[in-house]
Coordinates of C-alpha atoms and ligand atoms in Angstrom, one line a residue:
M256 CA 18.4 6.9 18.5
K257 CA 19.3 6.6 14.8
T258 CA 17.3 8.6 12.4
L259 CA 16.0 7.1 9.2
I260 CA 18.3 9.3 7.1
E261 CA 21.4 8.3 9.1
F262 CA 20.4 4.7 8.6
I263 CA 19.9 5.0 4.8
N264 CA 23.2 6.8 4.5
E265 CA 24.9 4.0 6.4
E266 CA 23.2 1.4 4.2
Q267 CA 24.2 3.2 1.0
A268 CA 27.8 3.6 2.1
H269 CA 28.2 -0.2 1.6
I270 CA 27.1 0.1 -2.0
P271 CA 30.1 0.9 -4.4
N272 CA 29.5 4.0 -6.5
A273 CA 26.3 4.9 -4.8
S274 CA 25.5 8.4 -5.9
G275 CA 23.1 9.4 -3.1
E276 CA 20.1 9.5 -5.5
F277 CA 18.3 6.6 -3.8
T278 CA 18.8 8.3 -0.4
R279 CA 17.2 11.5 -1.8
L280 CA 14.3 9.5 -3.3
L281 CA 13.5 7.9 0.1
N282 CA 13.9 11.2 1.8
D283 CA 11.3 12.7 -0.7
I284 CA 8.9 9.9 0.3
T285 CA 9.3 10.7 4.0
I286 CA 8.7 14.4 3.4
A287 CA 5.4 13.6 1.7
A288 CA 4.6 11.0 4.4
K289 CA 5.0 13.7 7.1
I290 CA 2.7 16.1 5.4
V291 CA 0.1 13.4 4.8
N292 CA 0.4 12.3 8.4
R293 CA -0.2 15.9 9.6
E294 CA -3.4 16.1 7.5
I295 CA -4.6 12.7 8.6
N296 CA -4.2 13.6 12.3
K297 CA -6.5 16.5 11.9
A298 CA -8.9 14.8 9.5
G299 CA -11.9 15.2 11.8
L300 CA -11.5 18.9 12.1
G301 CA -11.6 20.3 8.6
D302 CA -13.4 19.6 5.4
I303 CA -10.8 17.1 4.2
M304 CA -12.9 14.0 4.8
G305 CA -15.7 12.9 2.5
Y306 CA -15.8 12.4 -1.2
E307 CA -14.0 14.4 -3.9
G308 CA -16.7 13.6 -6.3
K309 CA -14.5 11.7 -8.7
Q310 CA -13.8 8.0 -9.3
N311 CA -10.5 6.3 -9.8
I312 CA -9.8 3.7 -12.6
Q313 CA -11.4 0.9 -10.5
G314 CA -14.7 2.9 -10.3
E315 CA -14.2 3.6 -6.6
D316 CA -15.1 7.0 -5.0
Q317 CA -12.0 8.9 -4.2
K318 CA -11.9 10.6 -0.8
K319 CA -10.4 14.0 -0.4
L320 CA -7.5 12.6 1.6
D321 CA -6.7 10.1 -1.1
V322 CA -6.4 12.9 -3.6
F323 CA -4.4 15.0 -1.2
A324 CA -2.0 12.2 -0.4
N325 CA -1.6 11.4 -4.1
E326 CA -0.7 15.0 -4.9
Q327 CA 1.8 15.2 -2.0
F328 CA 3.7 12.1 -3.1
I329 CA 3.7 13.1 -6.7
E330 CA 4.9 16.6 -6.0
A331 CA 7.6 15.4 -3.6
L332 CA 8.9 12.9 -6.2
K333 CA 8.7 15.4 -9.0
H334 CA 10.7 18.0 -7.1
G335 CA 13.2 15.5 -5.9
G336 CA 14.1 14.7 -9.5
Q337 CA 15.2 11.0 -8.9
C338 CA 12.0 9.4 -10.2
C339 CA 11.1 9.5 -13.9
A340 CA 7.6 7.9 -13.7
I341 CA 5.0 7.0 -11.1
A342 CA 2.2 4.4 -11.2
S343 CA -0.4 5.4 -8.6
E344 CA -3.6 3.7 -7.6
E345 CA -5.3 7.0 -8.1
N346 CA -4.2 7.7 -11.7
D347 CA -5.4 5.6 -14.7
E348 CA -2.2 6.4 -16.7
L349 CA 1.4 6.5 -15.8
I350 CA 2.5 9.8 -14.4
T351 CA 5.6 11.4 -16.1
F352 CA 7.2 14.8 -15.9
S353 CA 8.3 17.4 -18.3
N354 CA 11.3 18.6 -16.4
K355 CA 14.8 17.5 -17.4
L356 CA 15.9 16.6 -13.9
S357 CA 13.1 14.0 -13.5
N358 CA 13.6 12.7 -17.0
N359 CA 17.2 11.9 -16.0
G360 CA 16.0 10.2 -12.8
K361 CA 17.1 6.6 -12.4
Y362 CA 14.1 5.3 -10.6
V363 CA 10.3 4.6 -11.0
V364 CA 7.8 4.3 -8.2
A365 CA 4.5 2.4 -7.9
M366 CA 2.4 3.5 -5.0
D367 CA -0.9 3.4 -3.3
P368 CA -0.8 6.8 -1.6
L369 CA -3.6 6.1 0.9
D370 CA -4.6 2.5 1.2
G371 CA -7.6 1.5 3.3
S372 CA -9.1 4.9 2.9
S373 CA -12.6 3.7 3.7
N374 CA -11.3 3.7 7.3
I375 CA -10.5 7.4 7.5
E376 CA -13.7 8.7 9.0
V377 CA -13.7 6.0 11.7
N378 CA -10.2 6.8 12.9
V379 CA -8.7 3.4 12.0
S380 CA -5.1 3.0 10.7
I381 CA -4.5 3.6 7.1
G382 CA -1.3 3.5 5.1
T383 CA 0.9 4.4 2.1
I384 CA 2.5 1.6 0.2
F385 CA 5.4 1.9 -2.3
S386 CA 7.6 -0.1 -4.6
I387 CA 10.8 1.3 -6.1
F388 CA 12.4 -0.1 -9.3
K389 CA 15.3 1.1 -11.4
R390 CA 14.1 2.3 -14.8
K391 CA 14.8 0.1 -17.8
S392 CA 14.6 2.8 -20.5
E393 CA 17.4 5.2 -21.3
P394 CA 17.6 8.3 -19.1
G395 CA 16.9 11.6 -20.6
K396 CA 13.3 10.8 -21.5
P397 CA 10.1 10.3 -19.5
G398 CA 9.7 6.9 -17.9
T399 CA 7.5 4.3 -19.7
N400 CA 5.0 1.7 -18.7
E401 CA 7.7 -1.0 -19.4
D402 CA 9.8 0.6 -16.6
L403 CA 7.1 -0.2 -14.2
L404 CA 6.1 -3.6 -15.5
Q405 CA 8.8 -5.4 -13.7
P406 CA 8.4 -8.4 -11.4
G407 CA 8.9 -7.9 -7.6
N408 CA 12.2 -9.8 -7.8
Q409 CA 13.6 -6.7 -9.5
L410 CA 12.7 -4.4 -6.7
V411 CA 15.3 -2.0 -5.4
A412 CA 13.3 -1.2 -2.3
A413 CA 9.7 -1.3 -0.9
G414 CA 7.9 -0.2 2.1
Y415 CA 4.9 1.3 3.8
V416 CA 3.9 4.1 6.1
I417 CA 1.3 3.2 8.7
Y418 CA -0.7 6.1 10.1
G419 CA -1.8 4.5 13.3
S420 CA -1.6 5.1 17.0
S421 CA 1.9 6.2 16.1
T422 CA 3.1 6.7 12.5
M423 CA 5.8 4.3 11.3
L424 CA 7.8 3.7 8.1
V425 CA 8.7 0.1 7.5
Y426 CA 11.0 -0.5 4.6
S427 CA 13.5 -2.8 3.0
T428 CA 16.2 -2.6 0.4
G429 CA 16.6 -6.3 0.3
H430 CA 18.8 -6.5 3.5
G431 CA 16.1 -7.2 6.1
V432 CA 13.2 -5.0 7.3
N433 CA 13.6 -2.0 9.6
G434 CA 10.9 0.1 11.2
F435 CA 11.1 3.8 12.1
T436 CA 8.6 5.6 14.2
L437 CA 7.8 9.3 13.6
D438 CA 8.7 11.5 16.6
T439 CA 6.3 14.3 15.9
S440 CA 8.0 16.6 18.4
V441 CA 11.1 16.8 16.2
G442 CA 9.6 15.7 12.9
L443 CA 12.0 12.8 12.4
F444 CA 11.6 9.1 11.8
L445 CA 13.7 7.3 14.4
M446 CA 14.7 3.6 14.3
S447 CA 12.4 1.8 16.7
H448 CA 12.1 -1.7 15.2
P449 CA 15.5 -2.9 13.9
N450 CA 15.7 -6.1 11.8
M451 CA 12.0 -7.1 12.0
K452 CA 11.2 -10.8 11.8
I453 CA 7.8 -12.4 11.3
P454 CA 7.2 -15.5 13.4
E455 CA 7.4 -18.6 11.2
G456 CA 4.0 -19.8 12.6
G457 CA 1.2 -17.7 14.0
N458 CA -2.4 -17.9 15.2
I459 CA -4.0 -14.9 13.6
Y460 CA -5.9 -15.1 10.3
S461 CA -7.2 -12.0 8.5
I462 CA -9.8 -12.2 5.7
N463 CA -13.1 -10.6 4.9
E464 CA -15.3 -13.6 5.9
A465 CA -18.4 -11.9 4.6
N466 CA -17.3 -13.2 1.2
Y467 CA -17.2 -16.8 2.5
I468 CA -19.8 -18.3 0.1
Y469 CA -17.8 -17.0 -2.9
F470 CA -14.4 -18.3 -1.7
P471 CA -12.6 -21.1 -3.5
E472 CA -12.9 -24.5 -1.8
G473 CA -9.2 -24.3 -0.9
V474 CA -9.8 -21.1 1.2
K475 CA -12.9 -22.6 2.8
E476 CA -11.0 -25.7 3.8
Y477 CA -8.1 -23.6 5.1
L478 CA -10.6 -21.6 7.2
R479 CA -12.1 -24.8 8.5
Y480 CA -8.6 -25.9 9.5
C481 CA -8.0 -22.5 11.3
R482 CA -11.2 -23.0 13.3
E483 CA -10.6 -26.6 14.3
D484 CA -9.9 -27.4 18.0
D485 CA -6.4 -28.6 18.4
P486 CA -4.6 -27.1 21.4
K487 CA -1.3 -28.7 20.3
T488 CA -1.2 -26.5 17.2
N489 CA -2.7 -23.5 19.0
R490 CA -6.0 -23.9 17.2
P491 CA -8.6 -22.6 16.9
Y492 CA -6.7 -19.5 15.7
I493 CA -8.0 -16.0 16.3
T494 CA -9.4 -13.8 13.6
R495 CA -8.5 -10.1 13.2
Y496 CA -9.6 -8.1 10.2
I497 CA -9.3 -4.3 10.0
G498 CA -9.9 -4.0 6.3
S499 CA -6.8 -1.9 5.9
L500 CA -4.0 -4.0 4.3
V501 CA -1.1 -2.1 5.9
A502 CA -2.6 -2.3 9.4
D503 CA -3.6 -6.0 9.0
F504 CA -0.2 -6.9 7.7
H505 CA 1.7 -4.8 10.2
R506 CA 0.0 -6.6 13.1
N507 CA 0.6 -10.0 11.6
L508 CA 4.3 -9.1 10.9
I509 CA 4.8 -8.4 14.6
R510 CA 2.6 -11.1 16.1
G511 CA 2.6 -13.8 13.4
G512 CA -0.4 -14.4 11.1
I513 CA -1.8 -14.6 7.6
Y514 CA -3.6 -12.1 5.5
M515 CA -5.7 -13.4 2.6
Y516 CA -7.6 -11.7 -0.2
P517 CA -8.4 -14.6 -2.5
G518 CA -9.9 -14.6 -6.0
I519 CA -13.4 -15.7 -6.4
R520 CA -15.1 -17.3 -9.4
K521 CA -16.6 -14.1 -10.7
N522 CA -13.4 -12.2 -9.8
P523 CA -10.6 -14.7 -10.0
N524 CA -7.9 -12.1 -9.4
G525 CA -9.3 -10.8 -6.2
K526 CA -9.2 -7.2 -5.2
L527 CA -5.6 -6.1 -4.4
R528 CA -3.3 -4.6 -7.0
L529 CA -0.1 -6.4 -7.8
L530 CA 2.4 -3.5 -8.3
Y531 CA 1.6 -1.2 -5.4
E532 CA -0.2 -3.4 -2.9
N533 CA 0.9 -7.1 -3.2
V534 CA 4.5 -6.8 -4.4
P535 CA 5.8 -4.3 -1.8
V536 CA 4.0 -6.2 1.0
A537 CA 5.3 -9.5 -0.3
F538 CA 8.8 -8.1 -0.5
L539 CA 8.7 -7.0 3.2
A540 CA 7.2 -10.3 4.2
E541 CA 10.0 -12.3 2.5
Q542 CA 12.6 -10.0 3.9
A543 CA 11.2 -10.6 7.4
G544 CA 11.3 -14.4 6.9
G545 CA 7.7 -14.8 5.8
K546 CA 6.0 -15.8 2.5
A547 CA 3.7 -14.3 -0.1
S548 CA 1.8 -16.1 -2.9
D549 CA -1.2 -15.9 -5.1
G550 CA -2.1 -19.4 -3.7
F551 CA 0.1 -21.1 -6.3
R552 CA 3.0 -18.8 -7.3
R553 CA 5.5 -16.6 -5.5
I554 CA 4.1 -13.0 -5.8
L555 CA 7.5 -11.6 -6.5
D556 CA 8.0 -13.8 -9.6
I557 CA 4.8 -12.7 -11.3
Q558 CA 5.4 -10.7 -14.4
P559 CA 3.0 -7.8 -14.4
E560 CA 1.2 -7.0 -17.7
E561 CA -0.8 -4.0 -16.6
L562 CA -0.2 -1.2 -14.2
H563 CA -3.4 -1.8 -12.2
Q564 CA -3.4 -5.6 -12.5
R565 CA -4.8 -7.5 -9.5
T566 CA -3.8 -10.9 -8.1
P567 CA -5.1 -13.1 -5.2
F568 CA -3.0 -12.5 -2.1
F569 CA -1.9 -14.8 0.7
V570 CA 0.8 -13.2 2.9
G571 CA 2.4 -13.6 6.3
S572 CA 4.0 -16.3 8.5
K573 CA 5.8 -18.9 6.3
H574 CA 4.1 -22.0 7.8
M575 CA 0.6 -20.4 7.6
V576 CA 1.0 -19.4 4.0
E577 CA 2.4 -22.8 3.1
K578 CA -0.7 -24.4 4.7
A579 CA -3.1 -22.2 2.8
E580 CA -1.2 -23.0 -0.5
Y581 CA -1.5 -26.7 0.3
F582 CA -5.3 -26.4 0.6
M583 CA -5.5 -24.2 -2.6
K584 CA -3.5 -26.8 -4.6
Y585 CA -5.5 -29.7 -3.3
Y586 CA -9.1 -28.2 -3.4
S587 CA -8.9 -25.4 -5.9
K588 CA -6.8 -26.5 -8.9
E589 CA -9.2 -24.6 -11.2
F590 CA -7.8 -21.3 -9.8
A591 CA -4.2 -22.3 -10.6
P592 CA -2.8 -19.9 -13.2
E593 CA -2.1 -21.3 -16.7
K594 CA 1.6 -22.0 -17.1
Ligands
AHM222 P1 -8.2 0.5 -1.3 O1 -6.9 0.6 -2.0 O2 -9.4 1.0 -2.2 O3 -8.2 1.2 0.0 O4 -8.6 -1.0 -1.1 C1 -7.6 -1.9 -0.6 C2 -8.1 -2.3 0.8 C3 -7.1 -3.0 1.6 O5 -6.4 -2.1 2.4 C4 -7.9 -3.9 2.4 O6 -7.2 -4.9 3.0 C5 -9.0 -4.3 1.5 O7 -9.1 -3.3 0.6 C6 -10.3 -4.5 2.2 O8 -11.3 -4.9 1.3 P2 -12.7 -5.5 1.7 O9 -13.4 -4.3 2.2 O10 -13.3 -6.0 0.5 O11 -12.5 -6.5 2.8
MG223 MG1 -5.2 0.4 -2.0

């Protein structure tokens, strides 16, 4: 079986003048992922679960494993020297480095080091999500916020690691999506899911329905459509919601489905963060033949204005996202972003 590194090397060989820096950057991400995976697997044994006693910028309690994962990815990227700045869900400010090697790094990374972390103590799948962009500022100095504030259509690569019944890395450099499963006996990610494609239609919808009364009319109408009886179109659909974006998306990627985290009137931008949750997942969805939008606009075309900006999120099978967008446009015009 092909290893991840063999595959990346092959991919990079097609790029003229590739220096190997990107390969090293991805390799650094996999090193941190393996360490995080090891700690997650023994999470019930030690004192690593529970709260760190601090809050992140969104006022959420940080769990010890969140903090641990954050440190591992930052350290790996710092020592690798290819990345000049990181935006992390766990850090209010941009992370930059004082060493010369990193300041000469060509890339910047936005990441959620441990997404869905409220699921840790119940042994449910969680994930790491990352976006990789080329820096815009001149090398030789630390990266800047502007280096990170790029729309998803400028991505060099994006992916996630799912720590589930097995651990997988799913990533894309813009030439399709490939999945690699960690063989823990040899410590290598091996290609297990080449050229992943999301079914154009599906019958799974994933949303936190407890928020129903707050949903825009467009989402309510779409949910009504999903629950209607129409065997010709496979309805009523089925509902599956883990509450862990990576796990919910991964299932829908393989089976066909839609994941939604809409905005609500008191919180029109929803919950999920653009740069390190929505953009990388949207990129993978599109690369697999699916679609991602905020209900009105393509996620990858949104120009971010802040590192921790949120947007509503509809992602998954193309026809399902198109249908949800149709209902949003028809019933929830007031949520449409100003042009
Ligand atoms: P987190 O980054 O604090 O873990 O929050 C993101 C998570 C997603 O993984 C998940 O899909 C969503 O929040 C669930 O939110 P809710 O509990 O409101 O349904
Ligand atoms: Mg998150």
